[in-house]
Short mmCIF file of C-alpha atoms and ligand atoms in Angstrom, two decimals:
data_model
loop_
_atom_site.label_atom_id
_atom_site.label_comp_id
_atom_site.label_asym_id
_atom_site.label_seq_id
_atom_site.Cartn_x
_atom_site.Cartn_y
_atom_site.Cartn_z
CA MET V 1 45.50 -139.05 -172.63
CA THR V 2 45.49 -141.29 -175.70
CA GLN V 3 42.50 -139.79 -177.58
CA PRO V 4 42.36 -136.07 -178.51
CA SER V 5 40.23 -134.14 -176.05
CA ASN V 6 36.86 -132.71 -177.08
CA GLY V 7 36.61 -130.84 -173.82
CA ARG V 8 38.64 -128.14 -172.11
CA VAL V 9 42.37 -128.78 -171.65
CA ALA V 10 44.82 -127.10 -169.27
CA LEU V 11 48.61 -127.29 -169.02
CA VAL V 12 50.12 -126.81 -165.55
CA THR V 13 53.90 -126.58 -165.10
CA GLY V 14 55.72 -127.71 -161.95
CA ALA V 15 52.69 -129.85 -161.13
CA SER V 16 54.22 -132.83 -159.30
CA ARG V 17 53.69 -131.30 -155.86
CA GLY V 18 52.77 -128.22 -153.87
CA ILE V 19 50.70 -125.46 -155.45
CA GLY V 20 50.98 -126.82 -159.02
CA ARG V 21 49.67 -130.23 -158.02
CA ALA V 22 46.75 -128.65 -156.13
CA ILE V 23 45.84 -126.43 -159.12
CA ALA V 24 46.06 -129.37 -161.56
CA LEU V 25 43.66 -131.40 -159.40
CA GLY V 26 41.38 -128.36 -158.95
CA LEU V 27 41.18 -127.88 -162.72
CA ALA V 28 40.38 -131.60 -163.15
CA ARG V 29 37.61 -131.21 -160.56
CA ASP V 30 36.32 -128.26 -162.68
CA GLY V 31 36.15 -130.50 -165.76
CA PHE V 32 39.50 -129.96 -167.46
CA ASP V 33 41.71 -132.64 -168.91
CA VAL V 34 45.14 -131.66 -167.62
CA VAL V 35 48.60 -131.89 -169.13
CA VAL V 36 50.89 -131.88 -166.11
CA ASN V 37 54.53 -130.90 -166.44
CA ASP V 38 57.52 -131.18 -164.19
CA ILE V 39 61.19 -131.82 -164.48
CA GLU V 40 62.41 -135.38 -165.19
CA ARG V 41 63.61 -135.93 -161.59
CA GLN V 42 59.95 -135.75 -160.46
CA ARG V 43 58.96 -138.64 -162.77
CA GLU V 44 57.14 -140.88 -160.27
CA GLU V 45 55.44 -137.97 -158.43
CA LEU V 46 54.18 -136.46 -161.69
CA LYS V 47 52.83 -139.78 -162.96
CA ALA V 48 50.97 -140.16 -159.65
CA VAL V 49 49.33 -136.73 -160.15
CA ALA V 50 48.26 -137.72 -163.67
CA THR V 51 46.71 -140.89 -162.25
CA GLU V 52 44.93 -138.87 -159.54
CA ILE V 53 43.41 -136.64 -162.24
CA GLY V 54 41.76 -139.82 -163.54
CA THR V 55 39.81 -140.14 -160.27
CA PHE V 56 37.87 -136.99 -161.31
CA GLY V 57 36.87 -138.66 -164.58
CA ARG V 58 39.29 -136.44 -166.51
CA ARG V 59 42.44 -137.35 -168.41
CA GLY V 60 45.91 -136.56 -167.12
CA LEU V 61 48.97 -136.47 -169.37
CA PRO V 62 52.40 -136.21 -167.71
CA LEU V 63 55.04 -134.45 -169.82
CA PHE V 64 58.57 -133.86 -168.60
CA ALA V 65 60.41 -130.70 -169.55
CA ASP V 66 62.68 -128.09 -168.05
CA VAL V 67 60.72 -124.86 -168.53
CA SER V 68 63.93 -122.84 -168.70
CA ASP V 69 65.07 -124.75 -171.80
CA ARG V 70 63.54 -123.49 -175.03
CA GLY V 71 63.98 -126.78 -176.95
CA SER V 72 62.51 -128.81 -174.11
CA VAL V 73 59.50 -126.45 -173.87
CA HIS V 74 58.77 -126.74 -177.59
CA VAL V 75 58.96 -130.55 -177.48
CA MET V 76 56.51 -130.49 -174.53
CA VAL V 77 54.04 -128.12 -176.21
CA ASP V 78 54.15 -130.08 -179.49
CA ALA V 79 53.53 -133.35 -177.61
CA ALA V 80 50.69 -131.78 -175.62
CA LEU V 81 48.97 -130.50 -178.77
CA ALA V 82 49.53 -133.80 -180.62
CA GLN V 83 47.94 -135.79 -177.81
CA ALA V 84 45.32 -133.40 -176.44
CA ASP V 85 44.43 -131.57 -179.68
CA HIS V 86 44.22 -128.13 -178.03
CA ILE V 87 45.09 -126.17 -174.91
CA ASP V 88 42.69 -123.64 -173.44
CA VAL V 89 44.56 -122.76 -170.26
CA VAL V 90 48.18 -122.59 -169.18
CA VAL V 91 49.21 -122.19 -165.56
CA ASN V 92 52.88 -121.21 -165.34
CA ASN V 93 53.63 -122.45 -161.86
CA ALA V 94 57.13 -124.03 -162.03
CA GLY V 95 59.50 -122.06 -159.85
CA ILE V 96 62.40 -122.22 -157.45
CA LEU V 97 63.55 -120.24 -154.42
CA ILE V 98 67.19 -120.17 -153.34
CA ALA V 99 67.60 -118.09 -150.19
CA ASN V 100 70.69 -115.87 -150.04
CA THR V 101 71.59 -112.28 -149.25
CA VAL V 102 72.45 -109.89 -152.05
CA GLU V 103 75.97 -109.62 -150.65
CA ASN V 104 76.55 -113.39 -150.85
CA LEU V 105 74.44 -114.20 -153.88
CA GLN V 106 76.31 -116.10 -156.58
CA GLU V 107 75.74 -115.21 -160.20
CA ALA V 108 74.70 -118.83 -160.88
CA GLN V 109 71.99 -118.55 -158.18
CA TRP V 110 70.66 -115.33 -159.69
CA ASP V 111 70.64 -116.94 -163.17
CA ALA V 112 68.91 -120.16 -162.02
CA VAL V 113 66.09 -118.27 -160.30
CA MET V 114 65.58 -115.84 -163.17
CA ASP V 115 65.83 -118.61 -165.79
CA ILE V 116 63.22 -120.91 -164.26
CA ASN V 117 60.82 -118.36 -162.77
CA ALA V 118 60.86 -115.52 -165.31
CA LYS V 119 62.31 -116.93 -168.54
CA GLY V 120 60.44 -120.22 -168.07
CA THR V 121 57.13 -118.34 -167.97
CA PHE V 122 58.06 -116.42 -171.12
CA LEU V 123 59.18 -119.53 -173.02
CA VAL V 124 56.02 -121.53 -172.27
CA VAL V 125 53.76 -118.58 -173.16
CA GLN V 126 55.65 -117.88 -176.39
CA ALA V 127 55.45 -121.54 -177.45
CA LEU V 128 51.68 -121.62 -176.88
CA LEU V 129 50.68 -118.22 -178.28
CA PRO V 130 50.44 -119.18 -182.00
CA HIS V 131 48.05 -122.00 -181.03
CA MET V 132 45.92 -119.82 -178.74
CA ARG V 133 45.86 -117.04 -181.34
CA ARG V 134 44.69 -119.45 -184.05
CA ARG V 135 41.84 -120.61 -181.81
CA GLY V 136 40.98 -117.07 -180.68
CA TYR V 137 40.93 -118.24 -177.08
CA GLY V 138 43.28 -118.61 -174.14
CA ARG V 139 43.61 -118.18 -170.40
CA ILE V 140 47.16 -117.57 -169.19
CA VAL V 141 47.64 -117.76 -165.41
CA ASN V 142 51.12 -116.95 -164.16
CA ILE V 143 52.06 -117.78 -160.58
CA ALA V 144 54.00 -114.80 -159.27
CA SER V 145 54.26 -114.04 -155.53
CA ILE V 146 53.67 -111.29 -152.99
CA GLY V 147 57.48 -111.51 -152.90
CA GLY V 148 57.40 -109.64 -156.21
CA LYS V 149 55.50 -106.78 -154.57
CA HIS V 150 57.07 -106.64 -151.12
CA GLY V 151 59.66 -109.38 -150.64
CA ALA V 152 61.74 -110.48 -147.69
CA PRO V 153 65.45 -110.58 -146.84
CA GLU V 154 67.48 -113.22 -148.72
CA GLN V 155 65.00 -113.18 -151.61
CA ALA V 156 66.08 -110.20 -153.75
CA HIS V 157 66.64 -112.37 -156.84
CA TYR V 158 63.39 -114.30 -156.24
CA SER V 159 61.52 -111.01 -155.74
CA ALA V 160 63.05 -109.65 -158.97
CA SER V 161 61.95 -112.76 -160.89
CA LYS V 162 58.37 -112.48 -159.61
CA ALA V 163 58.19 -108.73 -160.31
CA ALA V 164 59.42 -109.60 -163.81
CA ILE V 165 56.54 -112.06 -164.23
CA MET V 166 54.03 -109.36 -163.23
CA GLY V 167 55.50 -106.79 -165.64
CA PHE V 168 55.59 -109.39 -168.40
CA THR V 169 51.96 -110.31 -167.77
CA ARG V 170 50.72 -106.70 -167.83
CA VAL V 171 52.23 -106.14 -171.29
CA LEU V 172 51.27 -109.60 -172.54
CA ALA V 173 47.64 -108.86 -171.62
CA GLN V 174 47.73 -105.72 -173.78
CA GLU V 175 49.22 -107.60 -176.74
CA VAL V 176 46.93 -110.63 -176.75
CA GLY V 177 43.58 -109.28 -175.53
CA GLN V 178 42.49 -108.61 -179.12
CA PHE V 179 42.82 -112.37 -179.81
CA GLY V 180 40.47 -113.47 -177.04
CA ILE V 181 43.31 -114.32 -174.67
CA THR V 182 43.55 -113.13 -171.07
CA ALA V 183 46.73 -113.08 -168.97
CA ASN V 184 46.79 -112.64 -165.21
CA CYS V 185 48.96 -113.40 -162.20
CA VAL V 186 48.21 -115.07 -158.91
CA CYS V 187 50.44 -113.84 -156.08
CA PRO V 188 50.48 -116.37 -153.24
CA GLY V 189 51.63 -115.41 -149.76
CA ILE V 190 53.20 -117.94 -147.38
CA ILE V 191 51.93 -121.33 -148.50
CA VAL V 192 52.94 -124.49 -146.66
CA THR V 193 54.78 -126.47 -149.36
CA ASP V 194 58.36 -127.69 -149.64
CA MET V 195 59.27 -124.25 -150.99
CA GLY V 196 57.16 -122.40 -148.44
CA ARG V 197 59.10 -124.10 -145.67
CA THR V 198 62.11 -122.00 -146.72
CA ASN V 199 60.30 -119.08 -145.10
CA LEU V 200 59.28 -121.15 -142.10
CA SER V 201 62.62 -122.51 -140.94
CA ASP V 202 61.71 -122.32 -137.24
CA GLN V 203 58.70 -121.60 -135.03
CA SER V 204 59.65 -117.93 -134.57
CA ASN V 205 59.38 -117.45 -138.35
CA VAL V 206 56.01 -119.20 -138.42
CA ASP V 207 54.80 -116.92 -135.59
CA LYS V 208 56.14 -113.85 -137.39
CA TRP V 209 54.29 -114.65 -140.62
CA VAL V 210 51.05 -115.59 -138.86
CA ALA V 211 51.17 -112.30 -136.91
CA VAL V 212 51.37 -110.19 -140.11
CA THR V 213 48.61 -112.16 -141.86
CA ALA V 214 45.12 -110.65 -141.43
CA LEU V 215 43.55 -114.13 -141.35
CA ARG V 216 46.14 -115.23 -138.72
CA ARG V 217 47.10 -118.46 -140.45
CA LEU V 218 49.49 -119.75 -143.08
CA GLY V 219 48.14 -120.74 -146.50
CA GLN V 220 47.71 -124.27 -147.82
CA PRO V 221 48.11 -125.20 -151.52
CA GLU V 222 44.31 -125.57 -151.73
CA ASP V 223 43.94 -121.86 -150.82
CA VAL V 224 45.47 -120.97 -154.21
CA VAL V 225 43.21 -123.29 -156.22
CA GLY V 226 39.99 -121.21 -156.27
CA PRO V 227 41.64 -117.97 -157.45
CA ALA V 228 43.71 -119.83 -160.09
CA CYS V 229 40.66 -121.72 -161.36
CA PHE V 230 38.69 -118.46 -161.48
CA LEU V 231 41.34 -116.86 -163.70
CA ALA V 232 41.36 -120.05 -165.83
CA SER V 233 37.59 -119.92 -166.31
CA ASP V 234 35.10 -117.87 -168.31
CA ALA V 235 33.92 -116.29 -165.04
CA SER V 236 37.00 -114.05 -165.41
CA ALA V 237 36.41 -113.22 -169.11
CA PHE V 238 36.72 -109.44 -168.48
CA VAL V 239 39.73 -109.68 -166.13
CA THR V 240 43.17 -109.30 -167.70
CA GLY V 241 46.57 -107.86 -166.83
CA GLN V 242 45.86 -108.21 -163.10
CA SER V 243 47.90 -109.60 -160.20
CA LEU V 244 45.68 -111.12 -157.54
CA ASN V 245 47.10 -111.46 -154.02
CA VAL V 246 46.21 -114.78 -152.38
CA CYS V 247 47.96 -114.25 -149.09
CA GLY V 248 45.41 -114.10 -146.30
CA GLY V 249 45.92 -110.34 -146.09
CA ILE V 250 49.70 -109.84 -145.78
CA VAL V 251 49.85 -107.46 -148.76
CA LEU V 252 46.73 -105.29 -149.01
CA SER V 253 47.18 -103.47 -152.33
P1 NAP A 1 57.48 -126.55 -154.86
O1 NAP A 1 56.74 -127.35 -153.85
O2 NAP A 1 58.96 -126.45 -154.75
O3 NAP A 1 57.05 -127.04 -156.33
C1 NAP A 1 57.59 -126.46 -157.48
C2 NAP A 1 57.71 -127.51 -158.56
O4 NAP A 1 58.29 -126.93 -159.75
C3 NAP A 1 58.64 -128.66 -158.13
O5 NAP A 1 58.06 -129.91 -158.41
C4 NAP A 1 59.86 -128.39 -158.95
O6 NAP A 1 60.67 -129.53 -159.17
C5 NAP A 1 59.28 -127.85 -160.23
N1 NAP A 1 60.30 -127.24 -161.06
C6 NAP A 1 61.44 -126.63 -160.64
N2 NAP A 1 62.18 -126.27 -161.69
C7 NAP A 1 61.50 -126.66 -162.80
C8 NAP A 1 61.77 -126.55 -164.18
N3 NAP A 1 62.90 -125.98 -164.63
N4 NAP A 1 60.87 -127.04 -165.05
C9 NAP A 1 59.73 -127.65 -164.61
N5 NAP A 1 59.43 -127.76 -163.30
C10 NAP A 1 60.30 -127.28 -162.41
O7 NAP A 1 56.97 -125.04 -154.84
P2 NAP A 1 55.51 -124.41 -154.51
O8 NAP A 1 55.60 -123.82 -153.17
O9 NAP A 1 54.42 -125.34 -154.85
O10 NAP A 1 55.55 -123.19 -155.54
C11 NAP A 1 54.88 -123.21 -156.80
C12 NAP A 1 54.91 -121.80 -157.39
O11 NAP A 1 54.31 -120.89 -156.46
C13 NAP A 1 56.33 -121.26 -157.63
O12 NAP A 1 56.35 -120.50 -158.80
C14 NAP A 1 56.57 -120.38 -156.43
O13 NAP A 1 57.53 -119.38 -156.68
C15 NAP A 1 55.19 -119.83 -156.19
N6 NAP A 1 54.99 -119.33 -154.82
C16 NAP A 1 55.10 -120.18 -153.75
C17 NAP A 1 54.89 -119.67 -152.46
C18 NAP A 1 54.99 -120.52 -151.22
O14 NAP A 1 54.98 -119.97 -150.10
N7 NAP A 1 55.06 -121.84 -151.33
C19 NAP A 1 54.61 -118.31 -152.29
C20 NAP A 1 54.52 -117.50 -153.40
C21 NAP A 1 54.69 -118.02 -154.67
P3 NAP A 1 61.98 -129.73 -158.22
O15 NAP A 1 61.51 -129.68 -156.82
O16 NAP A 1 62.53 -131.06 -158.61
O17 NAP A 1 62.92 -128.58 -158.51
#
């Protein structure tokens, strides 16, 4: 992305693989130039996603930053605005899952999950808000999880971080609606990615999750793309503060 964009621009965090990569490509297919973020260790994978965005005739800009680090987030947002001119949409997707029981959970594991999932979402939103406010426009899409509504054993800290994202988004929506900005969550169910495989350690777990899913199948990253792109678009102009389950019917409220 060497020239400022005259069109719509999205920023997607954690976009080198899995759900973030799928959403970044979906937004490119929908006509967005996309700033894709991930952590430095995903350098080659992220550059490949940026190149793939080019196959849709859109521009991809890879920017490396740790979303849990305030300084790193601000450098990323400044670079994105300098190179892309503006950002219409942010998809806060970067996240981690470390499985452990409450009894065995180490404080450092709790902190890492809360820092990247919950604080990372807050830091990226806070860095972008002055820009979105100035423009009187913004679509904020936060990737939470049905884990934040229901959860599963060994994921108490993950569940807490995702519930935090939903609470944060509900209040954010009330604060920023007057500036033409919407804020919503997508809550994926069991999606087959590197992270999703944590829930699918053996065939009995796969069978268990399929059995409790109304559609009787696991999700693929592409299953999350349509709902995320809807919340990133003007088709959802009157939708804000919501948490949309994208789980094939595991959680029904
Ligand atoms: P994934 O395949 O593990 O991808 C997540 C990406 O985020 C990775 O590339 C990861 O890099 C990156 N990341 C981690 N820490 C980061 C940081 N501090 N700053 C920037 N990027 C960072 O996971 P996924 O399954 O696609 O999940 C994407 C989102 O969906 C997450 O928020 C997750 O909680 C949520 N979700 C997933 C599922 C599921 O079943 N897969 C279900 C519900 C919700 P590294 O791998 O190098 O750490």
